[in-house]
PDB file of C-alpha atoms in Angstrom:
ATOM      1  CA  GLY A   1     -26.464  28.847 -84.781  1.00 52.00           C
ATOM      2  CA  ARG A   2     -28.636  27.608 -81.943  1.00 48.00           C
ATOM      3  CA  GLU A   3     -25.681  25.669 -80.496  1.00 49.00           C
ATOM      4  CA  SER A   4     -23.662  28.894 -80.344  1.00 49.00           C
ATOM      5  CA  GLY A   5     -26.538  30.688 -78.677  1.00 51.00           C
ATOM      6  CA  CYS A   6     -26.798  27.959 -76.081  1.00 51.00           C
ATOM      7  CA  LEU A   7     -23.118  28.279 -75.280  1.00 49.00           C
ATOM      8  CA  ASN A   8     -23.495  31.980 -74.750  1.00 52.00           C
ATOM      9  CA  GLU A   9     -26.398  31.329 -72.455  1.00 52.00           C
ATOM     10  CA  VAL A  10     -24.333  28.737 -70.536  1.00 48.00           C
ATOM     11  CA  ASN A  11     -21.500  31.206 -70.062  1.00 52.00           C
ATOM     12  CA  TYR A  12     -23.985  33.702 -68.725  1.00 50.00           C
ATOM     13  CA  ASN A  13     -25.496  31.219 -66.320  1.00 49.00           C
ATOM     14  CA  HIS A  14     -22.079  29.952 -65.181  1.00 48.00           C
ATOM     15  CA  GLU A  15     -21.857  33.034 -62.999  1.00 51.00           C
ATOM     16  CA  ARG A  16     -25.150  32.161 -61.348  1.00 55.00           C
ATOM     17  CA  GLY A  17     -24.029  28.746 -60.110  1.00 57.00           C
ATOM     18  CA  LEU A  18     -22.800  25.375 -61.250  1.00 53.00           C
ATOM     19  CA  LYS A  19     -26.073  23.528 -60.805  1.00 55.00           C
ATOM     20  CA  GLN A  20     -28.055  25.999 -62.894  1.00 62.00           C
ATOM     21  CA  GLU A  21     -25.319  25.922 -65.544  1.00 59.00           C
ATOM     22  CA  LEU A  22     -25.454  22.143 -65.820  1.00 56.00           C
ATOM     23  CA  LYS A  23     -29.227  22.122 -66.078  1.00 61.00           C
ATOM     24  CA  ASN A  24     -29.273  24.750 -68.803  1.00 61.00           C
ATOM     25  CA  ARG A  25     -26.488  23.020 -70.734  1.00 61.00           C
ATOM     26  CA  LEU A  26     -28.347  19.721 -70.741  1.00 57.00           C
ATOM     27  CA  ASP A  27     -31.548  21.468 -71.845  1.00 60.00           C
ATOM     28  CA  CYS A  28     -29.726  23.190 -74.695  1.00 58.00           C
ATOM     29  CA  HIS A  29     -28.214  19.950 -75.893  1.00 54.00           C
ATOM     30  CA  ALA A  30     -31.606  18.298 -75.858  1.00 54.00           C
ATOM     31  CA  ILE A  31     -33.040  21.117 -77.954  1.00 56.00           C
ATOM     32  CA  ALA A  32     -30.105  20.949 -80.349  1.00 53.00           C
ATOM     33  CA  ARG A  33     -30.462  17.197 -80.780  1.00 54.00           C
ATOM     34  CA  ASN A  34     -34.198  17.463 -81.441  1.00 54.00           C
ATOM     35  CA  ASP A  35     -33.679  20.246 -84.002  1.00 52.00           C
ATOM     36  CA  ALA A  36     -31.086  18.143 -85.781  1.00 51.00           C
ATOM     37  CA  GLY A  37     -33.609  15.328 -86.153  1.00 51.00           C
ATOM     38  CA  PHE A  38     -32.134  12.905 -83.647  1.00 47.00           C
ATOM     39  CA  ASN A  39     -34.501  10.427 -82.089  1.00 49.00           C
ATOM     40  CA  SER A  40     -34.436   6.918 -80.660  1.00 44.00           C
ATOM     41  CA  GLY A  41     -34.235   5.452 -84.105  1.00 44.00           C
ATOM     42  CA  ALA A  42     -31.568   7.764 -85.448  1.00 43.00           C
ATOM     43  CA  ILE A  43     -27.936   6.940 -85.951  1.00 42.00           C
ATOM     44  CA  ASN A  44     -25.910   7.326 -82.754  1.00 45.00           C
ATOM     45  CA  VAL A  45     -23.572  10.239 -83.347  1.00 42.00           C
ATOM     46  CA  ASP A  46     -21.096  11.326 -80.676  1.00 46.00           C
ATOM     47  CA  LEU A  47     -21.175  15.032 -80.082  1.00 46.00           C
ATOM     48  CA  GLU A  48     -17.915  16.599 -79.017  1.00 50.00           C
ATOM     49  CA  PRO A  49     -18.579  18.588 -75.802  1.00 52.00           C
ATOM     50  CA  SER A  50     -17.525  22.195 -75.922  1.00 51.00           C
ATOM     51  CA  PRO A  51     -14.570  23.360 -73.789  1.00 51.00           C
ATOM     52  CA  GLU A  52     -16.941  25.445 -71.690  1.00 51.00           C
ATOM     53  CA  PHE A  53     -19.088  22.370 -70.932  1.00 46.00           C
ATOM     54  CA  LEU A  54     -16.061  20.260 -70.023  1.00 48.00           C
ATOM     55  CA  SER A  55     -14.872  22.928 -67.613  1.00 49.00           C
ATOM     56  CA  SER A  56     -18.234  23.259 -65.907  1.00 47.00           C
ATOM     57  CA  SER A  57     -18.755  19.496 -65.829  1.00 48.00           C
ATOM     58  CA  GLN A  58     -15.402  18.877 -64.176  1.00 52.00           C
ATOM     59  CA  LEU A  59     -16.148  21.482 -61.504  1.00 46.00           C
ATOM     60  CA  THR A  60     -19.551  19.942 -60.906  1.00 49.00           C
ATOM     61  CA  LYS A  61     -17.993  16.469 -60.473  1.00 51.00           C
ATOM     62  CA  LYS A  62     -15.517  17.878 -57.957  1.00 49.00           C
ATOM     63  CA  PHE A  63     -18.124  19.464 -55.719  1.00 46.00           C
ATOM     64  CA  ASN A  64     -21.052  17.135 -56.330  1.00 50.00           C
ATOM     65  CA  PRO A  65     -19.890  13.537 -56.860  1.00 49.00           C
ATOM     66  CA  LEU A  66     -23.455  12.262 -56.755  1.00 46.00           C
ATOM     67  CA  THR A  67     -24.054  13.660 -60.275  1.00 45.00           C
ATOM     68  CA  GLU A  68     -22.055  10.649 -61.499  1.00 47.00           C
ATOM     69  CA  ARG A  69     -24.859   8.351 -60.299  1.00 46.00           C
ATOM     70  CA  GLU A  70     -26.494   6.231 -62.950  1.00 47.00           C
ATOM     71  CA  GLY A  71     -29.551   4.544 -61.534  1.00 47.00           C
ATOM     72  CA  ASN A  72     -28.508   3.031 -58.176  1.00 50.00           C
ATOM     73  CA  SER A  73     -24.847   2.615 -59.094  1.00 49.00           C
ATOM     74  CA  PHE A  74     -21.955   4.888 -58.136  1.00 46.00           C
ATOM     75  CA  ASN A  75     -18.801   5.483 -60.106  1.00 49.00           C
ATOM     76  CA  ASP A  76     -15.829   3.670 -58.527  1.00 48.00           C
ATOM     77  CA  THR A  77     -13.682   6.741 -58.929  1.00 47.00           C
ATOM     78  CA  VAL A  78     -15.901   8.821 -56.666  1.00 48.00           C
ATOM     79  CA  PHE A  79     -14.084   9.685 -53.440  1.00 47.00           C
ATOM     80  CA  SER A  80     -16.070   9.264 -50.242  1.00 51.00           C
ATOM     81  CA  ARG A  81     -14.665  10.164 -46.834  1.00 52.00           C
ATOM     82  CA  PHE A  82     -17.276   7.969 -45.178  1.00 48.00           C
ATOM     83  CA  THR A  83     -16.487   4.783 -47.078  1.00 51.00           C
ATOM     84  CA  SER A  84     -12.745   5.418 -47.020  1.00 50.00           C
ATOM     85  CA  HIS A  85     -12.798   5.735 -43.215  1.00 51.00           C
ATOM     86  CA  PHE A  86     -15.245   3.042 -42.162  1.00 50.00           C
ATOM     87  CA  SER A  87     -14.428   0.339 -44.670  1.00 50.00           C
ATOM     88  CA  LEU A  88     -11.079  -0.366 -42.933  1.00 53.00           C
ATOM     89  CA  LYS A  89     -11.080  -3.473 -40.757  1.00 59.00           C
ATOM     90  CA  ALA A  90     -10.492  -2.898 -37.019  1.00 61.00           C
ATOM     91  CA  ALA A  91      -7.122  -4.116 -35.751  1.00 71.00           C
ATOM     92  CA  ALA A  92      -7.305  -7.218 -33.510  1.00 83.00           C
ATOM     93  CA  PHE A  93      -4.990  -9.652 -31.734  1.00 84.00           C
ATOM     94  CA  THR A  94      -4.763 -13.227 -32.855  1.00 91.00           C
ATOM     95  CA  LEU A  95      -5.336 -16.111 -30.449  1.00 87.00           C
ATOM     96  CA  ALA A  96      -1.640 -17.007 -30.587  1.00 86.00           C
ATOM     97  CA  GLU A  97      -0.631 -13.474 -29.613  1.00 84.00           C
ATOM     98  CA  VAL A  98      -3.045 -13.478 -26.682  1.00 87.00           C
ATOM     99  CA  LEU A  99      -1.775 -16.853 -25.452  1.00 87.00           C
ATOM    100  CA  VAL A 100       1.857 -15.772 -25.709  1.00 86.00           C
ATOM    101  CA  THR A 101       1.097 -12.586 -23.754  1.00 87.00           C
ATOM    102  CA  LEU A 102      -0.726 -14.511 -21.027  1.00 87.00           C
ATOM    103  CA  GLY A 103       2.161 -16.958 -20.848  1.00 86.00           C
ATOM    104  CA  ILE A 104       4.679 -14.156 -20.342  1.00 88.00           C
ATOM    105  CA  ILE A 105       2.497 -12.591 -17.642  1.00 87.00           C
ATOM    106  CA  GLY A 106       2.240 -15.970 -15.899  1.00 83.00           C
ATOM    107  CA  VAL A 107       5.997 -16.522 -15.894  1.00 84.00           C
ATOM    108  CA  VAL A 108       6.715 -13.026 -14.573  1.00 83.00           C
ATOM    109  CA  SER A 109       4.052 -13.433 -11.877  1.00 78.00           C
ATOM    110  CA  ALA A 110       5.471 -16.776 -10.787  1.00 78.00           C
ATOM    111  CA  MET A 111       8.897 -15.186 -10.404  1.00 78.00           C
ATOM    112  CA  THR A 112       7.867 -11.997  -8.606  1.00 77.00           C
ATOM    113  CA  VAL A 113       4.687 -12.669  -6.614  1.00 73.00           C
ATOM    114  CA  PRO A 114       6.267 -15.061  -4.030  1.00 77.00           C
ATOM    115  CA  THR A 115       9.018 -12.528  -3.296  1.00 73.00           C
ATOM    116  CA  LEU A 116       6.506  -9.705  -2.996  1.00 71.00           C
ATOM    117  CA  MET A 117       4.345 -11.761  -0.640  1.00 74.00           C
ATOM    118  CA  GLN A 118       7.354 -12.702   1.480  1.00 73.00           C
ATOM    119  CA  ASN A 119       8.456  -9.075   1.742  1.00 80.00           C
ATOM    120  CA  TYR A 120       4.921  -8.038   2.642  1.00 85.00           C
ATOM    121  CA  GLN A 121       4.707 -10.657   5.407  1.00 90.00           C
ATOM    122  CA  ARG A 122       8.073  -9.682   6.841  1.00 91.00           C
ATOM    123  CA  GLN A 123       7.143  -6.030   6.893  1.00 92.00           C
ATOM    124  CA  SER A 124       3.867  -6.852   8.644  1.00 95.00           C
ATOM    125  CA  TYR A 125       5.878  -8.637  11.374  1.00 97.00           C
ATOM    126  CA  VAL A 126       8.132  -5.601  11.732  1.00 97.00           C
ATOM    127  CA  THR A 127       5.120  -3.284  11.952  1.00 96.00           C
ATOM    128  CA  GLN A 128       3.657  -5.349  14.788  1.00 97.00           C
ATOM    129  CA  LEU A 129       7.017  -5.496  16.552  1.00 97.00           C
ATOM    130  CA  HIS A 130       7.363  -1.727  16.301  1.00 97.00           C
ATOM    131  CA  LYS A 131       3.871  -1.354  17.731  1.00 97.00           C
ATOM    132  CA  VAL A 132       4.774  -3.417  20.814  1.00 97.00           C
ATOM    133  CA  TYR A 133       8.047  -1.475  21.085  1.00 98.00           C
ATOM    134  CA  ASN A 134       6.189   1.866  21.139  1.00 97.00           C
ATOM    135  CA  GLU A 135       3.508   0.600  23.486  1.00 97.00           C
ATOM    136  CA  THR A 136       6.140  -0.592  25.951  1.00 98.00           C
ATOM    137  CA  SER A 137       8.083   2.683  25.770  1.00 97.00           C
ATOM    138  CA  GLN A 138       4.964   4.737  26.432  1.00 97.00           C
ATOM    139  CA  ALA A 139       3.895   2.460  29.295  1.00 98.00           C
ATOM    140  CA  ALA A 140       7.331   2.796  30.920  1.00 98.00           C
ATOM    141  CA  LEU A 141       7.142   6.589  30.731  1.00 97.00           C
ATOM    142  CA  ARG A 142       3.724   6.600  32.343  1.00 97.00           C
ATOM    143  CA  TYR A 143       4.871   4.142  35.006  1.00 98.00           C
ATOM    144  CA  VAL A 144       7.773   6.391  36.043  1.00 97.00           C
ATOM    145  CA  THR A 145       5.715   9.597  35.787  1.00 97.00           C
ATOM    146  CA  ASP A 146       2.836   8.238  37.868  1.00 97.00           C
ATOM    147  CA  ARG A 147       5.277   7.402  40.652  1.00 97.00           C
ATOM    148  CA  ASN A 148       7.292  10.593  40.338  1.00 97.00           C
ATOM    149  CA  ALA A 149      10.440   8.519  40.003  1.00 97.00           C
ATOM    150  CA  LEU A 150      13.682   8.944  38.100  1.00 96.00           C
ATOM    151  CA  ASN A 151      13.763   5.437  36.642  1.00 97.00           C
ATOM    152  CA  LEU A 152      11.952   2.128  36.666  1.00 97.00           C
ATOM    153  CA  LYS A 153      13.943   0.757  39.589  1.00 97.00           C
ATOM    154  CA  GLU A 154      13.041   3.737  41.741  1.00 97.00           C
ATOM    155  CA  ALA A 155       9.420   3.372  40.585  1.00 97.00           C
ATOM    156  CA  GLY A 156       9.353  -0.206  41.924  1.00 97.00           C
ATOM    157  CA  MET A 157      10.156  -2.381  38.888  1.00 97.00           C
ATOM    158  CA  THR A 158      12.254  -4.846  40.917  1.00 97.00           C
ATOM    159  CA  SER A 159      10.454  -8.197  40.518  1.00 97.00           C
ATOM    160  CA  THR A 160       8.289 -10.289  38.227  1.00 97.00           C
ATOM    161  CA  ASP A 161       5.226  -9.428  40.322  1.00 97.00           C
ATOM    162  CA  ALA A 162       5.946  -5.749  39.697  1.00 98.00           C
ATOM    163  CA  ALA A 163       6.259  -6.522  35.972  1.00 98.00           C
ATOM    164  CA  VAL A 164       2.883  -8.302  36.045  1.00 98.00           C
ATOM    165  CA  ASN A 165       1.268  -5.285  37.712  1.00 97.00           C
ATOM    166  CA  PHE A 166       2.923  -3.048  35.111  1.00 98.00           C
ATOM    167  CA  VAL A 167       1.437  -5.058  32.247  1.00 98.00           C
ATOM    168  CA  ASN A 168      -2.060  -5.294  33.737  1.00 97.00           C
ATOM    169  CA  THR A 169      -2.112  -1.543  34.422  1.00 97.00           C
ATOM    170  CA  TYR A 170      -0.632  -0.066  31.255  1.00 97.00           C
ATOM    171  CA  PHE A 171      -1.458  -2.627  28.555  1.00 98.00           C
ATOM    172  CA  LYS A 172      -4.782  -3.838  27.173  1.00 96.00           C
ATOM    173  CA  VAL A 173      -4.690  -7.474  28.274  1.00 97.00           C
ATOM    174  CA  VAL A 174      -6.983 -10.048  26.698  1.00 97.00           C
ATOM    175  CA  ASN A 175      -5.646 -13.212  28.381  1.00 96.00           C
ATOM    176  CA  ASP A 176      -3.466 -13.768  31.428  1.00 97.00           C
ATOM    177  CA  CYS A 177      -2.010 -17.222  30.797  1.00 97.00           C
ATOM    178  CA  GLY A 178       0.068 -17.355  34.001  1.00 96.00           C
ATOM    179  CA  THR A 179       3.231 -19.379  33.462  1.00 96.00           C
ATOM    180  CA  ASN A 180       1.734 -21.570  30.743  1.00 94.00           C
ATOM    181  CA  SER A 181       2.094 -20.961  27.038  1.00 94.00           C
ATOM    182  CA  SER A 182      -1.492 -21.753  26.001  1.00 93.00           C
ATOM    183  CA  PRO A 183      -3.519 -19.953  24.796  1.00 95.00           C
ATOM    184  CA  CYS A 184      -1.102 -17.047  24.562  1.00 97.00           C
ATOM    185  CA  PHE A 185       1.700 -18.725  22.607  1.00 97.00           C
ATOM    186  CA  ALA A 186       2.118 -21.588  20.151  1.00 97.00           C
ATOM    187  CA  SER A 187       3.220 -25.002  21.373  1.00 95.00           C
ATOM    188  CA  GLU A 188       6.364 -25.110  19.212  1.00 96.00           C
ATOM    189  CA  TYR A 189       8.868 -22.601  17.866  1.00 96.00           C
ATOM    190  CA  LYS A 190      11.749 -22.898  15.447  1.00 94.00           C
ATOM    191  CA  ARG A 191      14.989 -21.120  14.716  1.00 91.00           C
ATOM    192  CA  MET A 192      15.552 -19.555  11.300  1.00 88.00           C
ATOM    193  CA  ASN A 193      17.773 -22.503  10.357  1.00 87.00           C
ATOM    194  CA  GLY A 194      14.742 -24.759  10.772  1.00 89.00           C
ATOM    195  CA  THR A 195      15.748 -26.522  14.006  1.00 91.00           C
ATOM    196  CA  SER A 196      13.136 -26.793  16.734  1.00 93.00           C
ATOM    197  CA  MET A 197      13.198 -24.831  19.972  1.00 92.00           C
ATOM    198  CA  GLY A 198      10.300 -26.835  21.381  1.00 93.00           C
ATOM    199  CA  ASN A 199       7.637 -25.268  23.565  1.00 94.00           C
ATOM    200  CA  LEU A 200       9.664 -22.144  24.149  1.00 92.00           C
ATOM    201  CA  PHE A 201       7.282 -20.309  26.468  1.00 94.00           C
ATOM    202  CA  ASN A 202       5.813 -23.092  28.564  1.00 93.00           C
ATOM    203  CA  GLY A 203       6.610 -23.142  32.281  1.00 90.00           C
ATOM    204  CA  GLY A 204       9.283 -21.109  34.036  1.00 92.00           C
ATOM    205  CA  SER A 205       8.730 -18.052  36.152  1.00 94.00           C
ATOM    206  CA  MET A 206       7.877 -15.617  33.369  1.00 97.00           C
ATOM    207  CA  ARG A 207       4.243 -14.523  33.049  1.00 97.00           C
ATOM    208  CA  LYS A 208       2.432 -14.729  29.717  1.00 98.00           C
ATOM    209  CA  PHE A 209      -0.229 -12.389  28.312  1.00 98.00           C
ATOM    210  CA  SER A 210      -2.240 -11.915  25.129  1.00 98.00           C
ATOM    211  CA  LEU A 211      -2.762  -8.284  24.197  1.00 97.00           C
ATOM    212  CA  ALA A 212      -5.613  -6.597  22.363  1.00 96.00           C
ATOM    213  CA  SER A 213      -3.206  -5.743  19.531  1.00 94.00           C
ATOM    214  CA  GLY A 214      -2.903  -9.470  18.713  1.00 96.00           C
ATOM    215  CA  ALA A 215       0.601  -9.836  20.125  1.00 98.00           C
ATOM    216  CA  SER A 216       1.594 -12.059  23.043  1.00 98.00           C
ATOM    217  CA  ILE A 217       4.284 -11.171  25.582  1.00 98.00           C
ATOM    218  CA  SER A 218       6.177 -13.042  28.284  1.00 98.00           C
ATOM    219  CA  VAL A 219       7.655 -10.838  31.039  1.00 98.00           C
ATOM    220  CA  ALA A 220       9.988 -11.015  34.009  1.00 97.00           C
ATOM    221  CA  GLY A 221      11.260  -8.249  36.284  1.00 97.00           C
ATOM    222  CA  TYR A 222      14.668  -8.088  37.981  1.00 97.00           C
ATOM    223  CA  SER A 223      16.013  -6.399  41.061  1.00 97.00           C
ATOM    224  CA  ASN A 224      18.181  -4.036  39.017  1.00 96.00           C
ATOM    225  CA  GLY A 225      15.086  -2.427  37.487  1.00 97.00           C
ATOM    226  CA  ASN A 226      15.370  -4.108  34.081  1.00 97.00           C
ATOM    227  CA  MET A 227      12.543  -6.130  32.563  1.00 97.00           C
ATOM    228  CA  SER A 228      12.716  -8.945  29.976  1.00 97.00           C
ATOM    229  CA  ILE A 229       9.948  -9.020  27.380  1.00 97.00           C
ATOM    230  CA  TYR A 230       9.663 -11.852  24.877  1.00 97.00           C
ATOM    231  CA  VAL A 231       7.250 -11.025  22.035  1.00 97.00           C
ATOM    232  CA  ASP A 232       5.327 -13.056  19.501  1.00 98.00           C
ATOM    233  CA  VAL A 233       3.916 -10.296  17.329  1.00 98.00           C
ATOM    234  CA  ASN A 234       0.917 -12.345  16.132  1.00 97.00           C
ATOM    235  CA  GLY A 235       0.336 -14.737  19.036  1.00 96.00           C
ATOM    236  CA  GLN A 236      -0.268 -18.362  18.147  1.00 95.00           C
ATOM    237  CA  LYS A 237      -0.344 -17.645  14.406  1.00 95.00           C
ATOM    238  CA  GLY A 238       2.574 -18.826  12.303  1.00 93.00           C
ATOM    239  CA  PRO A 239       5.281 -18.965  11.293  1.00 95.00           C
ATOM    240  CA  ASN A 240       6.404 -19.048  14.966  1.00 97.00           C
ATOM    241  CA  ILE A 241      10.050 -18.617  14.039  1.00 95.00           C
ATOM    242  CA  VAL A 242      12.398 -16.604  16.239  1.00 94.00           C
ATOM    243  CA  GLY A 243      13.707 -13.659  14.284  1.00 94.00           C
ATOM    244  CA  ARG A 244      10.607 -13.640  12.056  1.00 95.00           C
ATOM    245  CA  ASP A 245       7.549 -13.141  14.249  1.00 97.00           C
ATOM    246  CA  THR A 246       9.146 -13.792  17.656  1.00 97.00           C
ATOM    247  CA  PHE A 247      11.742 -11.562  19.337  1.00 97.00           C
ATOM    248  CA  PRO A 248      13.316 -10.799  22.731  1.00 96.00           C
ATOM    249  CA  MET A 249      13.582  -7.230  23.928  1.00 96.00           C
ATOM    250  CA  VAL A 250      14.617  -5.603  27.176  1.00 97.00           C
ATOM    251  CA  LEU A 251      12.993  -2.666  28.932  1.00 98.00           C
ATOM    252  CA  TYR A 252      15.948  -1.151  30.714  1.00 97.00           C
ATOM    253  CA  LYS A 253      15.606   0.745  33.988  1.00 97.00           C
ATOM    254  CA  ASN A 254      16.169   4.094  32.233  1.00 96.00           C
ATOM    255  CA  GLY A 255      12.954   3.470  30.246  1.00 96.00           C
ATOM    256  CA  ILE A 256      14.637   2.618  26.925  1.00 97.00           C
ATOM    257  CA  VAL A 257      13.537  -0.478  24.988  1.00 98.00           C
ATOM    258  CA  ASP A 258      16.414  -2.095  23.118  1.00 97.00           C
ATOM    259  CA  GLU A 259      18.091  -5.322  22.123  1.00 95.00           C
ATOM    260  CA  GLY A 260      19.354  -7.666  24.839  1.00 89.00           C
ATOM    261  CA  ASP A 261      22.092 -10.249  25.003  1.00 85.00           C
ATOM    262  CA  GLY A 262      20.965 -12.339  27.955  1.00 85.00           C
ATOM    263  CA  THR A 263      22.694 -10.175  30.556  1.00 90.00           C
ATOM    264  CA  GLU A 264      19.604  -8.106  31.478  1.00 92.00           C
ATOM    265  CA  THR A 265      19.807  -9.347  35.076  1.00 93.00           C
ATOM    266  CA  THR A 266      23.023  -7.365  35.489  1.00 92.00           C
ATOM    267  CA  ASP A 267      24.012  -3.756  34.883  1.00 90.00           C
ATOM    268  CA  THR A 268      26.635  -4.540  32.260  1.00 89.00           C
ATOM    269  CA  VAL A 269      24.573  -2.960  29.460  1.00 89.00           C
ATOM    270  CA  THR A 270      23.463   0.662  29.344  1.00 89.00           C
ATOM    271  CA  PRO A 271      21.105   1.425  26.463  1.00 93.00           C
ATOM    272  CA  PRO A 272      20.746   2.583  23.866  1.00 95.00           C
ATOM    273  CA  LEU A 273      23.100   0.056  22.340  1.00 94.00           C
ATOM    274  CA  SER A 274      25.480   1.219  19.651  1.00 95.00           C
ATOM    275  CA  ALA A 275      24.849   0.167  16.066  1.00 96.00           C
ATOM    276  CA  ASP A 276      28.088  -1.823  16.115  1.00 96.00           C
ATOM    277  CA  ARG A 277      27.029  -3.740  19.226  1.00 95.00           C
ATOM    278  CA  ARG A 278      23.693  -4.611  17.631  1.00 96.00           C
ATOM    279  CA  GLU A 279      25.505  -5.876  14.531  1.00 96.00           C
ATOM    280  CA  GLU A 280      27.787  -8.007  16.724  1.00 95.00           C
ATOM    281  CA  LEU A 281      24.813  -9.601  18.449  1.00 95.00           C
ATOM    282  CA  TYR A 282      23.142 -10.214  15.097  1.00 95.00           C
ATOM    283  CA  ALA A 283      26.233 -11.899  13.663  1.00 94.00           C
ATOM    284  CA  SER A 284      26.816 -14.030  16.770  1.00 92.00           C
ATOM    285  CA  TYR A 285      23.257 -15.192  17.375  1.00 92.00           C
ATOM    286  CA  CYS A 286      20.450 -14.273  14.987  1.00 92.00           C
ATOM    287  CA  ASN A 287      22.356 -14.668  11.717  1.00 90.00           C
ATOM    288  CA  SER A 288      23.957 -17.941  12.790  1.00 86.00           C
ATOM    289  CA  GLY A 289      20.579 -19.344  13.757  1.00 80.00           C
ATOM    290  CA  ASN A 290      21.754 -20.417  17.210  1.00 77.00           C
ATOM    291  CA  MET A 291      19.568 -18.043  19.223  1.00 83.00           C
ATOM    292  CA  TRP A 292      17.294 -15.050  18.747  1.00 89.00           C
ATOM    293  CA  TRP A 293      19.449 -12.304  20.248  1.00 93.00           C
ATOM    294  CA  GLY A 294      20.406  -9.582  17.798  1.00 95.00           C
ATOM    295  CA  CYS A 295      17.394  -9.926  15.473  1.00 96.00           C
ATOM    296  CA  MET A 296      15.494  -6.886  16.735  1.00 97.00           C
ATOM    297  CA  GLY A 297      18.734  -4.892  16.967  1.00 97.00           C
ATOM    298  CA  LYS A 298      19.423  -5.567  13.297  1.00 97.00           C
ATOM    299  CA  ILE A 299      15.920  -4.404  12.398  1.00 97.00           C
ATOM    300  CA  MET A 300      16.441  -1.225  14.411  1.00 97.00           C
ATOM    301  CA  ASN A 301      19.775  -0.587  12.691  1.00 97.00           C
ATOM    302  CA  ASP A 302      18.084  -0.969   9.289  1.00 97.00           C
ATOM    303  CA  ASN A 303      15.453   1.637  10.116  1.00 96.00           C
ATOM    304  CA  TRP A 304      12.832  -0.932  11.038  1.00 97.00           C
ATOM    305  CA  GLN A 305      13.234  -3.092   7.962  1.00 95.00           C
ATOM    306  CA  MET A 306      13.732  -6.867   7.993  1.00 95.00           C
ATOM    307  CA  ASN A 307      16.575  -7.165   5.497  1.00 92.00           C
ATOM    308  CA  TYR A 308      17.960 -10.499   6.648  1.00 91.00           C
TER     309      TYR A 308
END
């Protein structure tokens, strides 16, 4: 009779919350066991839980897993988002995997870095060459304008002395080396095929200068108004190879800087040269490694890129 009353009370308290229901159910069972004469010395009799108690107990387990605790132990079936998430081991690379990866990176670097460095160096030479090209073009325009002339010949560019005055006036000169190569130029130059050209800039009638830009130039003026300019874009620094960091150019009497073919003392060439003519000079001289003519023309044809 009391057990039935307890169940009614549990059903009533079920609406007031699961925790209160569980507490009341346990209290009722304790009272029922005491009334039945159960004690620590009595025979252990399993009581079959009522359906109502099973239902409430299952709900309590679902929403409050800690009720399963017995002492300091937890039931293995209890689900915990914390332990399920943080008990996983962090992923890591093995030593072998790291070594293999580093080896692959090393091989790829060994294959690509030298080419990248070579391309970077070549482009730096072209950039310096273009700088001298622009500086010379601007100086020629100023030279003609200052003298209110139609061209360089009319302005007085008819000798090497006039070319020297032109350089000293319109360029930022660091050293005037006269007719000697040192300290403006290196003591030895080579062709692209590796053969020596010796002390290319020493002696002769051409005048040598070191410029503030780091380049060195050797100049000569002619009676027809043209002017030869030989350029080492980085002075005495290597590689000192014609077609790499050393080029010839011609400032023609009409103020245009272009490729030359060794005939600048005559009026056989009227710049700008055609792309085909530049390619012919490149094939005949620069590409064959016999002489340096055609190298700058090829660079100009390729939109100021050293592709050879």
